[in-house]
Coordinates of C-alpha atoms in Angstrom, one line a residue:
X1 CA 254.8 0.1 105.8
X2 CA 253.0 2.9 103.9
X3 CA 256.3 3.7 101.9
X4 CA 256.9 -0.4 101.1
X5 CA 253.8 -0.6 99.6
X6 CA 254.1 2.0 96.7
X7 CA 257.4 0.9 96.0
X8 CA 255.9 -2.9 95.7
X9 CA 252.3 -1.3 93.7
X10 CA 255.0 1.0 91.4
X11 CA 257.6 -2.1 90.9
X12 CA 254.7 -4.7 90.1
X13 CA 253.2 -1.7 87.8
X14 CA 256.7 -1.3 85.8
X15 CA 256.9 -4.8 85.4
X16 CA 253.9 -5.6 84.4
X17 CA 253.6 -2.9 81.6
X18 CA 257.1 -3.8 80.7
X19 CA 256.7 -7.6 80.0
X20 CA 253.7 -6.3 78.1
X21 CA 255.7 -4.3 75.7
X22 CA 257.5 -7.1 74.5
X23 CA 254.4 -8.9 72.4
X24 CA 251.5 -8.7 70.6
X25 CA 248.7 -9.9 72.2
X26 CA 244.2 -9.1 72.0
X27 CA 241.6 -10.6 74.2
X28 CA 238.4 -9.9 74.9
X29 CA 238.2 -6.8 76.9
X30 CA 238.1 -7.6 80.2
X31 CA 237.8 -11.3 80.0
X32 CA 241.4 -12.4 80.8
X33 CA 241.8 -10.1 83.8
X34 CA 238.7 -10.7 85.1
X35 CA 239.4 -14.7 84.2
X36 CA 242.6 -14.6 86.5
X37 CA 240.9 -12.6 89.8
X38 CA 239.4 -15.9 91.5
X39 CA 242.3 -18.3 91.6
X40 CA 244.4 -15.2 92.7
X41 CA 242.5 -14.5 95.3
X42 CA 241.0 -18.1 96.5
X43 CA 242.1 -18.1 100.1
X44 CA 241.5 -14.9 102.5
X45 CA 245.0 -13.9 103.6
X46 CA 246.9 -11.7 105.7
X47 CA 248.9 -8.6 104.4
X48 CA 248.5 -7.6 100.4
X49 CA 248.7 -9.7 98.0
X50 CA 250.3 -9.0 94.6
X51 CA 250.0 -11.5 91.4
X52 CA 251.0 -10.7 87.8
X53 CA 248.9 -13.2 85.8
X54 CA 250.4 -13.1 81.8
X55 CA 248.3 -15.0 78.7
X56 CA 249.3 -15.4 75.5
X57 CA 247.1 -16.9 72.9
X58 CA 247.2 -17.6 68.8
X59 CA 244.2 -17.1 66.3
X60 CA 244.8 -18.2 63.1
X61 CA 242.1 -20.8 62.2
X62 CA 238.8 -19.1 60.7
X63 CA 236.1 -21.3 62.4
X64 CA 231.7 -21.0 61.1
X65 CA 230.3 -22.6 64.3
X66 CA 232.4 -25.9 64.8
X67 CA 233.7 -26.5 60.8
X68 CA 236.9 -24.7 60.0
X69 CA 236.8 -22.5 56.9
X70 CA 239.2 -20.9 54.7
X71 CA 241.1 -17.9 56.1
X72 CA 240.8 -16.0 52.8
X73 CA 241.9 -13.0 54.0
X74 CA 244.8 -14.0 56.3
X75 CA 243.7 -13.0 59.5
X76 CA 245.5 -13.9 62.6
X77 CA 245.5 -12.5 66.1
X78 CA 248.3 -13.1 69.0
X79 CA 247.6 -12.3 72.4
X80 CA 249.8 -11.6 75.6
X81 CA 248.2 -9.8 78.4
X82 CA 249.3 -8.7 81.7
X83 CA 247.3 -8.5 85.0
X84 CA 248.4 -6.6 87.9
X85 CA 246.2 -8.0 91.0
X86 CA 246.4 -7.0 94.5
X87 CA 243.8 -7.8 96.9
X88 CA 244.1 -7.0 100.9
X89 CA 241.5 -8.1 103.5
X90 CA 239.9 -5.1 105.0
X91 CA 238.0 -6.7 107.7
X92 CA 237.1 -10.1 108.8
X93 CA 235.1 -11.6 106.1
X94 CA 235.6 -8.9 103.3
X95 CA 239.0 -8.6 100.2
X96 CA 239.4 -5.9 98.7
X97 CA 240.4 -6.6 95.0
X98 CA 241.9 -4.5 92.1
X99 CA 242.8 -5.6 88.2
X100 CA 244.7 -3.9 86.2
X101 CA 245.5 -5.2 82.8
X102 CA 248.1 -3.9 80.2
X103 CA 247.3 -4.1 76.8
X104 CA 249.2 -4.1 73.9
X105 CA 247.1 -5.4 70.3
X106 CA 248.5 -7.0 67.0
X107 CA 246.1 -7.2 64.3
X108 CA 246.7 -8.8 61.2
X109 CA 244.7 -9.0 57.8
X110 CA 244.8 -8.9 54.3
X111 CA 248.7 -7.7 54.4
X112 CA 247.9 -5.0 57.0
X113 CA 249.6 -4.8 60.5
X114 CA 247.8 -3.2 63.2
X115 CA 249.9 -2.6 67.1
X116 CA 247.8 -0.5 69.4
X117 CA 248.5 -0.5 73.3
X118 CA 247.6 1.1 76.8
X119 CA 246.1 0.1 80.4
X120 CA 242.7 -2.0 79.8
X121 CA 239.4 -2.0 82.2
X122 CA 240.8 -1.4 85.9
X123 CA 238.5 -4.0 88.0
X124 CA 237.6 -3.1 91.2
X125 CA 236.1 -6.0 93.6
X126 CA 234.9 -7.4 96.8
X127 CA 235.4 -11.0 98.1
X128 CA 233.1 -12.2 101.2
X129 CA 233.8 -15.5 102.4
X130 CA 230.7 -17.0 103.3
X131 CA 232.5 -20.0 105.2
X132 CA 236.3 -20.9 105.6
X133 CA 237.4 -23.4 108.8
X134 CA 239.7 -20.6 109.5
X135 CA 240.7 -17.5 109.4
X136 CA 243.7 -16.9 107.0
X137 CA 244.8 -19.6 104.6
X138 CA 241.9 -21.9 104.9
X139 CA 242.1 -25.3 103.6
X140 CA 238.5 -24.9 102.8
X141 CA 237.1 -21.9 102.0
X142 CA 233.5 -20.5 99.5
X143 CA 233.4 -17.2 98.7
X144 CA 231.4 -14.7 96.8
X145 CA 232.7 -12.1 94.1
X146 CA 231.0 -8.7 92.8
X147 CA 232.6 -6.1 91.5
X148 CA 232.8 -3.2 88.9
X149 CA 234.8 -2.7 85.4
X150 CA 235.7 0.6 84.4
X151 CA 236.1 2.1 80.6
X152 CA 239.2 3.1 81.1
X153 CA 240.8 1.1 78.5
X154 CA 241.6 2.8 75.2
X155 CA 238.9 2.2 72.2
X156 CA 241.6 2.0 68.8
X157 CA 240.0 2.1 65.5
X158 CA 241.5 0.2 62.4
X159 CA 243.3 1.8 59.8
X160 CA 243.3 1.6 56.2
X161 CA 240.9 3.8 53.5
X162 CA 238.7 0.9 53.5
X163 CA 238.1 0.0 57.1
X164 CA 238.2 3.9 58.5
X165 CA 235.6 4.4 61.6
X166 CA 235.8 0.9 62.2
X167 CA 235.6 -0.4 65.4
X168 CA 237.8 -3.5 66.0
X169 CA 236.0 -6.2 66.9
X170 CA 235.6 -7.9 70.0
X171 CA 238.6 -10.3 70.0
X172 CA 240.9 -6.7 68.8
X173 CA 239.4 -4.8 71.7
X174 CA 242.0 -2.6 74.6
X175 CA 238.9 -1.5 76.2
X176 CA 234.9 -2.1 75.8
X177 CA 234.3 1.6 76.3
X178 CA 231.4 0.5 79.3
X179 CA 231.1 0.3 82.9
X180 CA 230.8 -3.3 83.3
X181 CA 229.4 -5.1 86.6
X182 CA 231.1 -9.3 88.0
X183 CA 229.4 -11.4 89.8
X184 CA 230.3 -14.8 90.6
X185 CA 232.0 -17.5 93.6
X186 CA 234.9 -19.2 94.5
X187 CA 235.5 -22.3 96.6
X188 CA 238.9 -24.2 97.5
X189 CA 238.4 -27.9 99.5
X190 CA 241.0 -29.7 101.0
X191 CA 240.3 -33.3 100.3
X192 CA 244.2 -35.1 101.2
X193 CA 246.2 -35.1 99.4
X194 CA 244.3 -33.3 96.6
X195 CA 243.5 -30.0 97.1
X196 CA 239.6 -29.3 94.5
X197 CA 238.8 -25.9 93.4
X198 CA 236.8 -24.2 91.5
X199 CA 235.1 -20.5 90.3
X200 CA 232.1 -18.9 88.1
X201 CA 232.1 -15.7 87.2
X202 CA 229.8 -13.5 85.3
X203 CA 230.6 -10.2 83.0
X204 CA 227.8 -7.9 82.6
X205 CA 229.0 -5.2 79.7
X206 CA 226.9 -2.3 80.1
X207 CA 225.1 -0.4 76.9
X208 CA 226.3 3.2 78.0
X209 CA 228.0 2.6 74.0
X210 CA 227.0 2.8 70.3
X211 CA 228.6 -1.0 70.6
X212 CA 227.9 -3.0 73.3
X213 CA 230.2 -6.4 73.9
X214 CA 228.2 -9.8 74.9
X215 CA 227.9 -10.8 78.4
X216 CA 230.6 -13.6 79.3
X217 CA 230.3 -16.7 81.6
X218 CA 233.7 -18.2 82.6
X219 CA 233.9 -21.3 84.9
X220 CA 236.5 -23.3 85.9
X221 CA 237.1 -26.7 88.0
X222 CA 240.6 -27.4 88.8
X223 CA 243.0 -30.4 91.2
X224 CA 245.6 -30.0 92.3
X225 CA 248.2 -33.1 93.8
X226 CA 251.4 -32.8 95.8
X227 CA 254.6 -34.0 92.9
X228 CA 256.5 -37.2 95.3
X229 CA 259.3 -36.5 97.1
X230 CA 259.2 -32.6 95.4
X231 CA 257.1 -30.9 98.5
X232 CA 257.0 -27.5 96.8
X233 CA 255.9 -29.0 93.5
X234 CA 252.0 -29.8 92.7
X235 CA 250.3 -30.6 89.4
X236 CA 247.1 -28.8 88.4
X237 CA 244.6 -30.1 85.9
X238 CA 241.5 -27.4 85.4
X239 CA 238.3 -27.9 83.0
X240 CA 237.4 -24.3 81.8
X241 CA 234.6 -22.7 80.0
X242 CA 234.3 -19.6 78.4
X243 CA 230.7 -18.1 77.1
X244 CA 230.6 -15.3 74.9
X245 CA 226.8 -13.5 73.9
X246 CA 226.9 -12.0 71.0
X247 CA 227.5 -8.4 70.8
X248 CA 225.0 -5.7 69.9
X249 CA 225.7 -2.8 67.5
X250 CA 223.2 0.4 67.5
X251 CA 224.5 1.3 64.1
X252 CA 222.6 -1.1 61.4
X253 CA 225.0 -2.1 59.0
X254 CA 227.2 -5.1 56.9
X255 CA 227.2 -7.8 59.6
X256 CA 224.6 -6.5 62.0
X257 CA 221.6 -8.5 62.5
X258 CA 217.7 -7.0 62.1
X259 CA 217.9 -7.2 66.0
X260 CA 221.0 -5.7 66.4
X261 CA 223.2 -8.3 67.0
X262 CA 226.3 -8.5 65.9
X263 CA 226.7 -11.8 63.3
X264 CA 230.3 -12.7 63.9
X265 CA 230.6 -12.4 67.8
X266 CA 230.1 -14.6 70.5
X267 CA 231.1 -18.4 71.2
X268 CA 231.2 -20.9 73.4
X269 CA 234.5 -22.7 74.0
X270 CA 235.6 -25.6 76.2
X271 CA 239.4 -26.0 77.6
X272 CA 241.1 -28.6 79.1
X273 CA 244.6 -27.5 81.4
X274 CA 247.1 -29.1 82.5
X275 CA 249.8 -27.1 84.8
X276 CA 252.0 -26.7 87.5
X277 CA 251.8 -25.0 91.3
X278 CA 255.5 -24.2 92.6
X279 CA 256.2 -23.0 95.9
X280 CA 259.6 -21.0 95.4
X281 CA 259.8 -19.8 98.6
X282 CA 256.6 -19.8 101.7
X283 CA 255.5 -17.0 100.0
X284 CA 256.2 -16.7 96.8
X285 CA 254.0 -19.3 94.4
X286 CA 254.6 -19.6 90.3
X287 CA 252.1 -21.2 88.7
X288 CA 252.6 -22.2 84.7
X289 CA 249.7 -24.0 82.7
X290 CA 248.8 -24.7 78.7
X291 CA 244.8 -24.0 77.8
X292 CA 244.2 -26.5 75.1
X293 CA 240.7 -26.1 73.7
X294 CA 238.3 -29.7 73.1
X295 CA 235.4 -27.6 71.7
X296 CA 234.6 -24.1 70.7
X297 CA 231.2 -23.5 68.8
X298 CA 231.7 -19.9 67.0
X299 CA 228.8 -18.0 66.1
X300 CA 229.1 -16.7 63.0
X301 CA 232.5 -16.9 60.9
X302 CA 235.5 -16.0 63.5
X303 CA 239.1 -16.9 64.4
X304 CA 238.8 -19.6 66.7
X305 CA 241.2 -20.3 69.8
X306 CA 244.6 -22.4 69.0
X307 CA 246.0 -22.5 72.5
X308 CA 246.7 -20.6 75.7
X309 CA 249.2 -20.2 77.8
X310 CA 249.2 -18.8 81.2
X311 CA 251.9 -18.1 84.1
X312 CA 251.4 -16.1 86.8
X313 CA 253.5 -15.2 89.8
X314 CA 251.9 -14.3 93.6
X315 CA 253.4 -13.1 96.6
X316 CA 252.2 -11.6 99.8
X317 CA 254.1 -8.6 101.8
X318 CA 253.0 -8.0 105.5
X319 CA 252.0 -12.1 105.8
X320 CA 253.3 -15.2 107.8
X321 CA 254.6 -17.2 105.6
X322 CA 252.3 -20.0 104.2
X323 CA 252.4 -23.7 104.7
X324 CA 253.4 -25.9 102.5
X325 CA 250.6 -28.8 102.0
X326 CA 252.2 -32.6 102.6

């Protein structure tokens, strides 16, 4: 089993850092990965569990709180990130859960283009269930997250005689350069034929750096129903929210506040979902949705959110295979 294992961990590693060489993508650091652990890991199961949760994402659209302005210097940011996830329960109510994201940036402005790449934050978690009406694959199920974010992402500075010793900002990011601390919970109900779920989690970015990244909420509430007469097939619909502090600078400067906050950082934005849940085989489950934001409120002058997509693919090695919900 031992032997299986790192040859699953070293192919899902491969693949992951390959599909992430072939796009441009930024995020906030942290935030994606960390966005894809609950739904990954909303049931307790047997054996390890391996996802590889993609995102890809266009800014192009300067936005002063919630009234687009001009883009006078051309900026635009495309995003595709790759999370490796496996989580493995360790004893009776406790997952185990690690993240690792691959990063690869695209920066573009005022006729400059930036690429930058490497592995982002590793995440390391726990999951307790605090109820589930059974043990493994539980049609209802609340848990509780917590976890830590290391800085082992790379930091890039831009380029260019005007912008040297610049730190990109947060949207630009590979790493935040902190330890970071999650908490949060997770909850999946059965309620026939609809299956409700839901998560919160909350990103803590630590000050152990001359600039600091602003704490982020996420939430999500999604449905899913069976397709008729498809029984792999289910559609998903999720409401998601995203939270973003502002970010605090210890270097006063163009753009930092008299309290050290960053101007141009932070937002809050609203998405709406709509996907799909396919069964490919009992344990193999691909999951494609479109993140279509309703509102984002930017604070300060930032590129706002077009669209998001998201895909990820889950299996489990050393598990019974699961049942497919009628």
């Amino acid at each position: 089993m031992g032997s299986k294992l790192k040859k699953v961990f070293s192919c899902a590693v491969s693949l992951m850092l390959l599909l992430g060489s072939e796009a441009a993508w930024s995020c906030v650091p942290g935030m994606m990965s960390i966005d894809a652990v609950p739904s990954a890991t909303l049931q307790t199961s047997q054996g390890v569990g391996v996802t590889i949760s993609s995102w890809y994402g266009q800014r192009d659209t300067m936005r002063a709180g919630t009234t687009n302005v001009e883009n006078d210097e051309g900026k635009k940011t495309t995003t595709f990130s790759n999370t490796l996830i496996l989580d493995y329960n360790v004893y009776k109510n406790w997952t185990a859960v690690m993240a690792i994201p691959g990063v690869l940036n695209n920066i573009e402005h005022n006729g400059l283009d930036e690429n930058n790449s490497g592995v982002g934050d590793i995440a390391l978690l726990a999951k307790y269930s605090l109820y589930r009406d059974r043990m493994f694959n539980a049609s209802r199920e609340v848990s509780l997250i917590a976890g830590i974010e290391l800085p082992t992402g790379s930091r890039h500075e831009e380029e260019g005689e005007a912008l040297d010793d610049q730190i990109l900002s947060a949207t630009e990011q590979s790493g935040s350069g902190t330890t970071n601390f999650i908490v949060g919970g997770a909850g999946v109900w059965t309620l026939a034929p609809a299956i409700v779920y839901g998560d919160v989690t909350y990103e803590m970015y630590g000050s152990n750096a001359a600039y600091q990244f602003g704490n982020a909420l996420g939430t999500r509430l999604g449905a899913s129903l069976p397709v008729p007469h498809v029984k792999p097939l289910r559609v998903t619909g999720e409401f998601i929210g995203h939270f973003l502090a502002r970010d605090h600078s210890d270097t006063p400067g163009n753009g930092v506040l008299p309290d050290g906050k960053v101007d141009n950082s932070g937002s809050d934005t609203l998405f709406i979902a709509p996907g799909l849940e396919w069964r490919i085989h009992p344990n193999w489950v691909l999951k494609p949705a479109v993140q279509i934001p309703v509102y984002q409120n930017m604070r300060g002058t930032q590129l706002k959110t077009d669209y998001n997509v998201t895909l990820s693919l889950s299996t489990r090695f050393g598990a019974k295979s699961a049942h497919v919900e009628e």
